[in-house]
Short mmCIF file of C-alpha atoms and ligand atoms in Angstrom, two decimals:
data_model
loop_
_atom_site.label_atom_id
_atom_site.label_comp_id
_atom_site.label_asym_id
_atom_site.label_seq_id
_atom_site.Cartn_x
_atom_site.Cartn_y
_atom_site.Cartn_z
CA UNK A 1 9.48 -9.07 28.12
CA UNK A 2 13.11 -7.85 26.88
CA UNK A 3 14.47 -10.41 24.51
CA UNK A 4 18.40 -9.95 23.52
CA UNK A 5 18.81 -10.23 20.34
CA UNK A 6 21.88 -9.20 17.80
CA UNK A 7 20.46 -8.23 14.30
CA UNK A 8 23.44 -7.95 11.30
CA UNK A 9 24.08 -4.51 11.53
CA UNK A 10 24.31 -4.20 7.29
CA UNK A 11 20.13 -5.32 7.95
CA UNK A 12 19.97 -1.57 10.16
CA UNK A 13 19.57 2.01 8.32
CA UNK A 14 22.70 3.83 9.34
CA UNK A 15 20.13 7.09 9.25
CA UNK A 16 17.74 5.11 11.62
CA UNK A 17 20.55 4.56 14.40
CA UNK A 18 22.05 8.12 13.73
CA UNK A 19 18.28 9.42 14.67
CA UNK A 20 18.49 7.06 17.77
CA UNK A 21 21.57 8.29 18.87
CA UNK A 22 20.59 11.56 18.30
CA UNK A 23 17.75 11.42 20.34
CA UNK A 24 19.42 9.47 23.16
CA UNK A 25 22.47 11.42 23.88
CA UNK A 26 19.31 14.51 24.51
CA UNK A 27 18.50 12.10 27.69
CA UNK A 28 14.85 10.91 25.86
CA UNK A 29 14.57 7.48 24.87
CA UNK A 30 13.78 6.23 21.40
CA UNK A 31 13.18 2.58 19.82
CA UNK A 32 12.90 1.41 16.11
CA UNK A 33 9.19 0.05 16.29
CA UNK A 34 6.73 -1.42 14.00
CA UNK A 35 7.20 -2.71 10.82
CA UNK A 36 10.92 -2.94 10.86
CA UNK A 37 11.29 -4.85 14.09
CA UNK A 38 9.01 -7.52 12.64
CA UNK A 39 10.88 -7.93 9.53
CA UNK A 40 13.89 -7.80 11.10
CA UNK A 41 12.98 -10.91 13.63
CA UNK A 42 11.68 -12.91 10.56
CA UNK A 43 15.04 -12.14 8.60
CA UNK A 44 13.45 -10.05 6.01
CA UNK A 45 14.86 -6.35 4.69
CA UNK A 46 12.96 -3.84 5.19
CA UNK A 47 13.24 -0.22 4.16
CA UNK A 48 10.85 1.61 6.37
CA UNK A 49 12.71 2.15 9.86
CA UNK A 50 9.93 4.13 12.16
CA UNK A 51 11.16 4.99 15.48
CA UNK A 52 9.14 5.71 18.74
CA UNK A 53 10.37 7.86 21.48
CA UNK A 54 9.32 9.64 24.71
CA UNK A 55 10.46 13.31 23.31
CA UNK A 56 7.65 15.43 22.17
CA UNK A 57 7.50 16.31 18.51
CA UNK A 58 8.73 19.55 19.34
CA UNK A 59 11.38 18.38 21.08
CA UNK A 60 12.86 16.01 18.48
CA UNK A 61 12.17 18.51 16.04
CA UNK A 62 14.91 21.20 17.62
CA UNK A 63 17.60 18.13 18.09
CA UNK A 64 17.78 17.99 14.18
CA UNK A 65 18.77 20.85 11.45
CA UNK A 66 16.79 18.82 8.72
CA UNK A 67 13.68 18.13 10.01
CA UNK A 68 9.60 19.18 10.01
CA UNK A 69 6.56 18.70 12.01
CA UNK A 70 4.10 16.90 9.93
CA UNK A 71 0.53 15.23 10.08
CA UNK A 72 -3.02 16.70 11.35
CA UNK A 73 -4.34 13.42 12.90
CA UNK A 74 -1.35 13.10 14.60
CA UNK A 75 1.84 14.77 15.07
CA UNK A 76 5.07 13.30 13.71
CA UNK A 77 8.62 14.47 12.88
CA UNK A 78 10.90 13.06 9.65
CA UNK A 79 13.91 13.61 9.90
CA UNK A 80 14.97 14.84 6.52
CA UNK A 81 18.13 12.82 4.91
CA UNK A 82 18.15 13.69 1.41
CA UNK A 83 14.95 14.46 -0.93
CA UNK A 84 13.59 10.61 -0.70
CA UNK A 85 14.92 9.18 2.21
CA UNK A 86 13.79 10.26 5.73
CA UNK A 87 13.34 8.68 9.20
CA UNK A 88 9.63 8.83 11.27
CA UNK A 89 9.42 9.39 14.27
CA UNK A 90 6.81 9.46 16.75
CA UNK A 91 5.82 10.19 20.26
CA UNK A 92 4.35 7.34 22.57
CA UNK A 93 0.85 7.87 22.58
CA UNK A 94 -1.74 6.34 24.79
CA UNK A 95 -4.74 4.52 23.42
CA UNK A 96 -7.28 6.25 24.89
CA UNK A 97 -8.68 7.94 21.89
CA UNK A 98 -11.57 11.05 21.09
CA UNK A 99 -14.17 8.87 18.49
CA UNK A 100 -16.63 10.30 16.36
CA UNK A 101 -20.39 9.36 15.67
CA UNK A 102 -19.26 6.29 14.10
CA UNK A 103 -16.62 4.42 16.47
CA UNK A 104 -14.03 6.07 14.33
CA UNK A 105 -10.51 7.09 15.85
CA UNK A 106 -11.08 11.09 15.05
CA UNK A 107 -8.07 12.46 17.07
CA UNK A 108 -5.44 10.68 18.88
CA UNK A 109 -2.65 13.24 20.71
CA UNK A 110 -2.51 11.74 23.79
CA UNK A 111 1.31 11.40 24.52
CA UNK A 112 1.81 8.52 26.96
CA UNK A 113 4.42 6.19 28.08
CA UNK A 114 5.79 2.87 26.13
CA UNK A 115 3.35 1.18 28.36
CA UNK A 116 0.67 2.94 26.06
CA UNK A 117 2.04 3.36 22.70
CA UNK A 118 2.06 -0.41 22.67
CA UNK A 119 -1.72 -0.76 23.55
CA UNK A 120 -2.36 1.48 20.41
CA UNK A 121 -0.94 -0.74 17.75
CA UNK A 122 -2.72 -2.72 15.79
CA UNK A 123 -1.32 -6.35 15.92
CA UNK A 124 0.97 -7.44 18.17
CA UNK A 125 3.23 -8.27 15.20
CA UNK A 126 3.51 -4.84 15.19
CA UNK A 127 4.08 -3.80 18.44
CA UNK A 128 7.76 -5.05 18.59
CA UNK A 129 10.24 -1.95 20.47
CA UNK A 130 13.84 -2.67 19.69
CA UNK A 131 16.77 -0.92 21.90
CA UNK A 132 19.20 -0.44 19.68
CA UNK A 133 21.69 0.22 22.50
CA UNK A 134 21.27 -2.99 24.76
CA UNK A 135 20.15 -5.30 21.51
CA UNK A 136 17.07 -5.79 23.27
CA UNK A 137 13.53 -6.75 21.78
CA UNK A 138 10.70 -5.02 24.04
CA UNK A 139 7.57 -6.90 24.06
CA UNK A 140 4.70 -6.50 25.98
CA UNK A 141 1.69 -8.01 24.17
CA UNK A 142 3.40 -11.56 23.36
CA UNK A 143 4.06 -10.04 19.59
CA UNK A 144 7.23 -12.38 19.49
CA UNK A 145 5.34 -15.98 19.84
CA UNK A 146 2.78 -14.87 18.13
CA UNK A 147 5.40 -14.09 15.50
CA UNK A 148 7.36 -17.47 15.82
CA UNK A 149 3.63 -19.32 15.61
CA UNK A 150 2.59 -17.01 12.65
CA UNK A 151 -0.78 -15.40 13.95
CA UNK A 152 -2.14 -12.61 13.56
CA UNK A 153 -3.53 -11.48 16.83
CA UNK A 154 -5.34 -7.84 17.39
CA UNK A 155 -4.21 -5.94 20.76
CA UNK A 156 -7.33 -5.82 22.48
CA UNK A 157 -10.81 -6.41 20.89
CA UNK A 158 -11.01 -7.41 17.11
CA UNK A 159 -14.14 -5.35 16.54
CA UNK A 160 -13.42 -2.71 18.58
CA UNK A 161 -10.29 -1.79 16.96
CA UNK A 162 -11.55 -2.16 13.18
CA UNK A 163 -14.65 -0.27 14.20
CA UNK A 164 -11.86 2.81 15.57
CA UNK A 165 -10.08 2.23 12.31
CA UNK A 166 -11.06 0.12 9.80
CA UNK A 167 -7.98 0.34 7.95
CA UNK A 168 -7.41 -2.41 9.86
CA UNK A 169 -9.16 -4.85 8.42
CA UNK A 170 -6.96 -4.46 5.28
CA UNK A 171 -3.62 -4.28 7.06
CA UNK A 172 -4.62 -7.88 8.69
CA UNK A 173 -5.34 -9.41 5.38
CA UNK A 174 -1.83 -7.97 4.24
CA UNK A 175 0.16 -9.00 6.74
CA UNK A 176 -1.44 -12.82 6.77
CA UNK A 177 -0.59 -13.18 3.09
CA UNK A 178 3.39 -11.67 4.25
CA UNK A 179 3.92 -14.27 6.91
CA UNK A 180 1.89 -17.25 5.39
CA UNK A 181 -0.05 -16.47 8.83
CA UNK A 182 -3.74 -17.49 9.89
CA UNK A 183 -5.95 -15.16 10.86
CA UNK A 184 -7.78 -15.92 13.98
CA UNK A 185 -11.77 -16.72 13.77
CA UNK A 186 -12.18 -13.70 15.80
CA UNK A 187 -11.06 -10.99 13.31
CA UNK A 188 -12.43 -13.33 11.08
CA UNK A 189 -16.09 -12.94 12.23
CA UNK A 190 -15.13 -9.29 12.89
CA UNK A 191 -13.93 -8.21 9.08
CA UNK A 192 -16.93 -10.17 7.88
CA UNK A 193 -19.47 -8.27 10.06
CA UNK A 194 -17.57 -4.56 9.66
CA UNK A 195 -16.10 -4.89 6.06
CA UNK A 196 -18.35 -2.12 5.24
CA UNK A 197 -17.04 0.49 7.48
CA UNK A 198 -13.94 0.94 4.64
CA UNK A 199 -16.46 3.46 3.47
CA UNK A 200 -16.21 5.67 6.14
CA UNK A 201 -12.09 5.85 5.68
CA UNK A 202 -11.02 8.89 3.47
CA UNK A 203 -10.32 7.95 -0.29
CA UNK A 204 -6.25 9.24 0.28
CA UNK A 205 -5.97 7.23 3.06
CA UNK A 206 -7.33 4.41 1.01
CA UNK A 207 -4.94 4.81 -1.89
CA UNK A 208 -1.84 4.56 0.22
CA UNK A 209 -3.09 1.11 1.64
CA UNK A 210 -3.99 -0.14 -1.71
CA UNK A 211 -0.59 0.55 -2.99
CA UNK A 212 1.16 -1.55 -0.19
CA UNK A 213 -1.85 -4.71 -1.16
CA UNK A 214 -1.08 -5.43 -4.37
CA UNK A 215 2.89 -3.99 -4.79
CA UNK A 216 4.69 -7.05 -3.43
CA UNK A 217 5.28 -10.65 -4.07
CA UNK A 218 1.83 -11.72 -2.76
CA UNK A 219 -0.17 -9.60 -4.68
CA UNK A 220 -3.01 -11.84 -5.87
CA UNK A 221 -3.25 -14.11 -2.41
CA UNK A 222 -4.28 -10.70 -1.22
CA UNK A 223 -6.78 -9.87 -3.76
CA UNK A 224 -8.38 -12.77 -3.30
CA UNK A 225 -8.68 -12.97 0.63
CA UNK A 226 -9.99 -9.49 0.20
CA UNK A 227 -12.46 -10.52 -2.37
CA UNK A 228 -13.65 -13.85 -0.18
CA UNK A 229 -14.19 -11.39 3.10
CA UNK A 230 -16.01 -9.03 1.49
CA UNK A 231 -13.65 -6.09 1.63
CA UNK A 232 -12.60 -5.72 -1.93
CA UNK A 233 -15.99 -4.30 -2.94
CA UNK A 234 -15.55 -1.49 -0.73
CA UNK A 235 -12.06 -0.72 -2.48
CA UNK A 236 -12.68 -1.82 -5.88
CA UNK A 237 -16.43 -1.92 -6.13
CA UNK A 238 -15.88 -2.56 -10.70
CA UNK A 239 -13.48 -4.82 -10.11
CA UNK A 240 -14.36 -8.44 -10.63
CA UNK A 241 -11.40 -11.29 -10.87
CA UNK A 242 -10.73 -12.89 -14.64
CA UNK A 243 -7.59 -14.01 -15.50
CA UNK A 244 -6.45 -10.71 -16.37
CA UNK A 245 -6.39 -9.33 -13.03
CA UNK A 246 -4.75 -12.49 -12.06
CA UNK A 247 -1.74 -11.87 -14.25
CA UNK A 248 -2.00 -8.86 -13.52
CA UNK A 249 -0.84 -8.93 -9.88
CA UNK A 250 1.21 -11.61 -10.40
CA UNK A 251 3.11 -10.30 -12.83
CA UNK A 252 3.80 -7.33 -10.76
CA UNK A 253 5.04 -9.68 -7.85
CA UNK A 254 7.60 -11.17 -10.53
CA UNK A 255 8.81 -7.81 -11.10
CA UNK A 256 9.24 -6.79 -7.70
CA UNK A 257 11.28 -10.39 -7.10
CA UNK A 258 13.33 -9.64 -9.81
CA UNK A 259 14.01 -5.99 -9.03
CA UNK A 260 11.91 -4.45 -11.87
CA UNK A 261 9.69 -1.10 -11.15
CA UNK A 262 6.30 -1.51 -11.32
CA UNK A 263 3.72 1.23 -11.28
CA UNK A 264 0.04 1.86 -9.93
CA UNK A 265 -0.54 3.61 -13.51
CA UNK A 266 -0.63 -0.47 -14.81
CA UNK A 267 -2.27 -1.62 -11.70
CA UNK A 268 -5.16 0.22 -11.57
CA UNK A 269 -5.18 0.60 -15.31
CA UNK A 270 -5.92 -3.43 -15.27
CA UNK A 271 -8.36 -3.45 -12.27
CA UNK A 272 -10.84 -0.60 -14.07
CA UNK A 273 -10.10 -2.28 -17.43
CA UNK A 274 -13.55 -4.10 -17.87
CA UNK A 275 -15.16 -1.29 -16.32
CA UNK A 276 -14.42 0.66 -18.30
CA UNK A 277 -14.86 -1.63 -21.38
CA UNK A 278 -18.38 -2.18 -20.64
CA UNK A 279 -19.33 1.52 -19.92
CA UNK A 280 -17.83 1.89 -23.32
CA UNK A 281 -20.17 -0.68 -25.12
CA UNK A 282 -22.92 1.20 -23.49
CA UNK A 283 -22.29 4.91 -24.27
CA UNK A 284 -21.30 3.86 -27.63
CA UNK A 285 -24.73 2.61 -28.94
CA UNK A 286 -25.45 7.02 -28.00
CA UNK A 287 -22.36 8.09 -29.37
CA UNK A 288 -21.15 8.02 -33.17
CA UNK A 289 -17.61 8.96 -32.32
CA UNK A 290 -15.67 6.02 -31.03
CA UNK A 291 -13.19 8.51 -29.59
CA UNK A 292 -15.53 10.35 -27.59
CA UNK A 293 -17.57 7.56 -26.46
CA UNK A 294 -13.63 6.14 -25.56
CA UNK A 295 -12.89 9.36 -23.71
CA UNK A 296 -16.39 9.12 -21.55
CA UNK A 297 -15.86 5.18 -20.34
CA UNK A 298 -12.61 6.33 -19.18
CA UNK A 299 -14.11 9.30 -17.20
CA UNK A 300 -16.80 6.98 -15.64
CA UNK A 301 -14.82 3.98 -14.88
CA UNK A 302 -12.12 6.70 -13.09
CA UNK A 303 -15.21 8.75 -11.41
CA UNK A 304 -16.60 5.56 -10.13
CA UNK A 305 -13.23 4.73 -8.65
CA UNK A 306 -12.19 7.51 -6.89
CA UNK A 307 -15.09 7.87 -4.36
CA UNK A 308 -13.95 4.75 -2.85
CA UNK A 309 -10.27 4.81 -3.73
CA UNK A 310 -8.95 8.19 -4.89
CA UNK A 311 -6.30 8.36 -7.39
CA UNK A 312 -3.59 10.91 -7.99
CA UNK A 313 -3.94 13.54 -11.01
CA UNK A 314 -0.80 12.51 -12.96
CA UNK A 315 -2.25 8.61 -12.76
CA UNK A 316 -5.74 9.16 -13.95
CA UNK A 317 -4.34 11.13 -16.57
CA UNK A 318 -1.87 7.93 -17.45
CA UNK A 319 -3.86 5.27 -16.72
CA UNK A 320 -6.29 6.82 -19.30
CA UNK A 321 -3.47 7.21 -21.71
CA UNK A 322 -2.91 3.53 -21.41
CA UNK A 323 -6.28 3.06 -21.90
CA UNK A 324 -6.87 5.19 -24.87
CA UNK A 325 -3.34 3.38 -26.78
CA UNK A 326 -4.86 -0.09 -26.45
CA UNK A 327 -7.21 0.74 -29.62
CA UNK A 328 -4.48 2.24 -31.61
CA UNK A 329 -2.05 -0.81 -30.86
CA UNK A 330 -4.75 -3.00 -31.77
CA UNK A 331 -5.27 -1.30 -35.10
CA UNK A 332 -1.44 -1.40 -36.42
CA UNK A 333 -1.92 1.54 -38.90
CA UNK A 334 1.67 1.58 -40.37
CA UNK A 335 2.05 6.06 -40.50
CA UNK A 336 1.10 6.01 -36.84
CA UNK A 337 3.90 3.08 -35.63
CA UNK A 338 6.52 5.07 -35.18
CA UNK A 339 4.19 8.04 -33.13
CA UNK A 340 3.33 5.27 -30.91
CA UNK A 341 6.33 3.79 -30.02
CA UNK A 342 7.21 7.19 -29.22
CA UNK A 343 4.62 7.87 -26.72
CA UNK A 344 5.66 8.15 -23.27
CA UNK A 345 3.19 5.21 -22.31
CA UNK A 346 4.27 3.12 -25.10
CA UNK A 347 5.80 0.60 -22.81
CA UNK A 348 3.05 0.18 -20.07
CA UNK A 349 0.50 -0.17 -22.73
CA UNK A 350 2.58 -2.86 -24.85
CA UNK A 351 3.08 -4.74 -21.89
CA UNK A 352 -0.94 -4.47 -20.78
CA UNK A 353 -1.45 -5.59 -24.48
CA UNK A 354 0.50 -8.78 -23.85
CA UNK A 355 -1.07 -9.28 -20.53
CA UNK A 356 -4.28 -9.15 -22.30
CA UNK A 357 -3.65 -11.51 -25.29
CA UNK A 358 -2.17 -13.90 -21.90
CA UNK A 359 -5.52 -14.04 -20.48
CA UNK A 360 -9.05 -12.60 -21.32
CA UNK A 361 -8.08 -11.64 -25.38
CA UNK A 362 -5.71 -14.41 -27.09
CA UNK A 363 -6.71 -13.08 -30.23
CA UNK A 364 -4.70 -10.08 -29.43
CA UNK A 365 -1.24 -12.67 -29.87
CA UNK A 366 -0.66 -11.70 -33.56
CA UNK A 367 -1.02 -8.10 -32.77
CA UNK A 368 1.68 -8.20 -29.77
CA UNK A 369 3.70 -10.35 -32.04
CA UNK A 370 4.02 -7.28 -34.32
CA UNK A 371 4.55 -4.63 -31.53
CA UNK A 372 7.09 -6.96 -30.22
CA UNK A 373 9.42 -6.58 -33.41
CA UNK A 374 8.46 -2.99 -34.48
CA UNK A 375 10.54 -1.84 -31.13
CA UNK A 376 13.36 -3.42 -31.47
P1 ATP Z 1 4.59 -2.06 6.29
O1 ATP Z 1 5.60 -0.98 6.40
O2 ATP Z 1 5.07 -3.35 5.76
O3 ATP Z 1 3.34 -1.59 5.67
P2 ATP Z 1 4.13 -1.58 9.04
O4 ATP Z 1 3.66 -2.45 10.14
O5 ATP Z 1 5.47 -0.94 9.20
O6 ATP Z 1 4.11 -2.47 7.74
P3 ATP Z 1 3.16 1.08 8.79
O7 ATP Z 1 1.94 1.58 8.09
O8 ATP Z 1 4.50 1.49 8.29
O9 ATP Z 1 3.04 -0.50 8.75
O10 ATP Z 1 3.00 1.44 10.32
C1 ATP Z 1 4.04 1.34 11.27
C2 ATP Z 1 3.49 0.86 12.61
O11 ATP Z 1 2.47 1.74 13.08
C3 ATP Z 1 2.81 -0.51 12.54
O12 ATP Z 1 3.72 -1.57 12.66
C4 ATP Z 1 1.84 -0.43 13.71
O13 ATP Z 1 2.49 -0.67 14.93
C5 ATP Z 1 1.41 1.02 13.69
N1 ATP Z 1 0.20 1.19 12.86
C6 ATP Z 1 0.14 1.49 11.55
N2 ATP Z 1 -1.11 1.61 11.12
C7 ATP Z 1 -1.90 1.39 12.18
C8 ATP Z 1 -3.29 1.39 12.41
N3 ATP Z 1 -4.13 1.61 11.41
N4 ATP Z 1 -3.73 1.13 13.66
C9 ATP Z 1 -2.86 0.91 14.68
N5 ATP Z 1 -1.56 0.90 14.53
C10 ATP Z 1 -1.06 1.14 13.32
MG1 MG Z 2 6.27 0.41 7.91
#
């Protein structure tokens, strides 16, 4: 059950062990957990150190000048480092769980022991405690073989679990596609019977996952294991896969290899793309201004999207901008080439425009052949 193993200390956030230490020298106890520890054990850097500890929020939050209680569902403390960076931690909890109508996990404040903070995670990948002290692996649940043998096993009943939280469902697909893993028959069967239940998880909460599917360097094996168990409809219900989405999320895996930003303004831009291209052939045949009629598809595509998914303000309100340039790239109307090179979205919708002409529009090459000198 404790494993001793020596991680490079350059692969641990300083902050991270400073929290530890912190905690410890108060008498609690406190482990990295999660995520980390299971990048760590397959050699892989990871950014997002959570920590788990026996101190009540409360408690941890009085050991540290820069830090707040956060979080409704359940209580958590970060530990504030500078404006971007801060630790997580939280209190063991135990599984046992208040459910609403539906199965789902409604409230879950039960503080427990390790014993039961363990039995609340979802995959045993994930339930990996590390002592930072005695270099010591924790594991309780057989997360390490099943690690080492790359499977993705659920603590405790598949359905069960993805009927408390079908989030889930999602997170397995992810983290199959991250370790080249298999995903047993049993959460298998279960995502194909409960894939609908995503509908009953709050848009926000939604977003945040969505982000983490298709920003990394496995973007479109993801899309398309969501697609094949049925799940993607019940993120992306106007999304259908052409060769544009395809470039799409591989091209933002290529940037992410290569240390480029990417954005969810492109992303979703690209996934509601046809969407809205089609509601525009529609309204249009109603509507004698092109602009309008533009202005409208973008509204319903976005609409559409955000009951399932929601997106921020500031990205509707680019991803429509994106949108709206594709037209006036497409036209080249010399008094305006200057204006547009100008615009703030100039860059996302060039590089959609070449995406484009890539896959579901080649006719488009001549055009991005001329946007591709006029910058320079
Ligand atoms: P990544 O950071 O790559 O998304 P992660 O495993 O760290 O992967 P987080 O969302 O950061 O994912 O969550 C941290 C830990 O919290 C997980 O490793 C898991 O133990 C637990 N966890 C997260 N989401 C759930 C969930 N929906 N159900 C049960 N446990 C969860
Ligand atoms: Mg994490």
């Amino acid at each position: 059950m404790h494993h001793f193993v020596k991680f490079d200390k350059k692969l641990l956030d300083k902050n991270a062990i400073k929290v530890i230490n912190t905690i410890q020298k108060a008498g609690y106890k406190a482990y990295l957990v999660g995520g980390c520890v299971r990048d760590l054990m397959l050699g892989l850097q990871t950014k997002d150190f959570d920590i788990a500890t026996n101190a009540k929020p409360e408690q941890v939050n009085k050991l540290f000048k820069r830090s707040r209680l956060i979080g409704r569902r359940f209580r958590l403390v970060h530990v504030l480092f500078n404006s971007r960076d801060y630790i997580e931690v939280a209190t063991f909890r135990s599984g046992k769980v208040k459910t609403g109508k539906n199965g789902v996990v409604v409230r879950d404040n039960h503080y427990g022991k390790i014993e039961d903070d363990v039995l609340r995670r979802d995959f045993t990948i994930n339930a990996l405690y590390y002592d930072v002290e005695k270099q010591e692996v924790i594991d309780y649940v057989g997360g390490l073989q099943d690690l080492e043998a790359r499977q993705i096993r659920p603590i405790g009943n598949a359905a069960k679990r993805f009927t408390e939280d079908p989030v889930r469902m999602i997170r397995a697909v992810r983290f199959a596609e991250k370790l080249g893993a298999e995903i047993s028959a049993e959460i298998e069967t279960a995502i194909l019977k409960q894939a609908p239940l995503l509908g009953n998880v709050s848009p926000a909460r939604l977003y945040e996952e969505c982000i983490k599917l298709f920003q990394n360097e496995y973007s479109f094996a993801v899309y398309q294991r969501l697609e094949k168990y049925g799940l993607l409809r019940h993120l992306l219900k106007q999304t259908h896969n052409n060769d544009f989405i395809k470039k799409t999320c591989n091209s933002t895996s290529e940037r992410i290899k290569s240390g480029k930003p990417v954005t969810p303004v492109f992303l979703f831009a690209a996934f509601l793309w046809q969407a809205q291209n089609e509601r525009f052939a529609l309204i249009k045949k109603q509507q004698r201004s092109s602009h309008l009629a533009q202005l409208q598809a973008c509204d319903e595509a976005i609409m559409n999207q955000i009951k399932q998914v929601s997106l921020p303000h500031y990205l509707t309100a680019r991803i429509r901008n994106v949108w709206m340039l594709q037209a006036k790239l497409e036209k080249i109307q010399p008094k305006k080439i200057e204006w547009l090179i100008e615009n703030r979205d100039f860059r996302i919708a060039y590089d959609f425009l070449v995406l484009r002409a890539q896959s579901i529009n080649p006719e488009l090459e001549k055009v991005v052949d001329f946007w591709s000198k006029a910058q320079q």
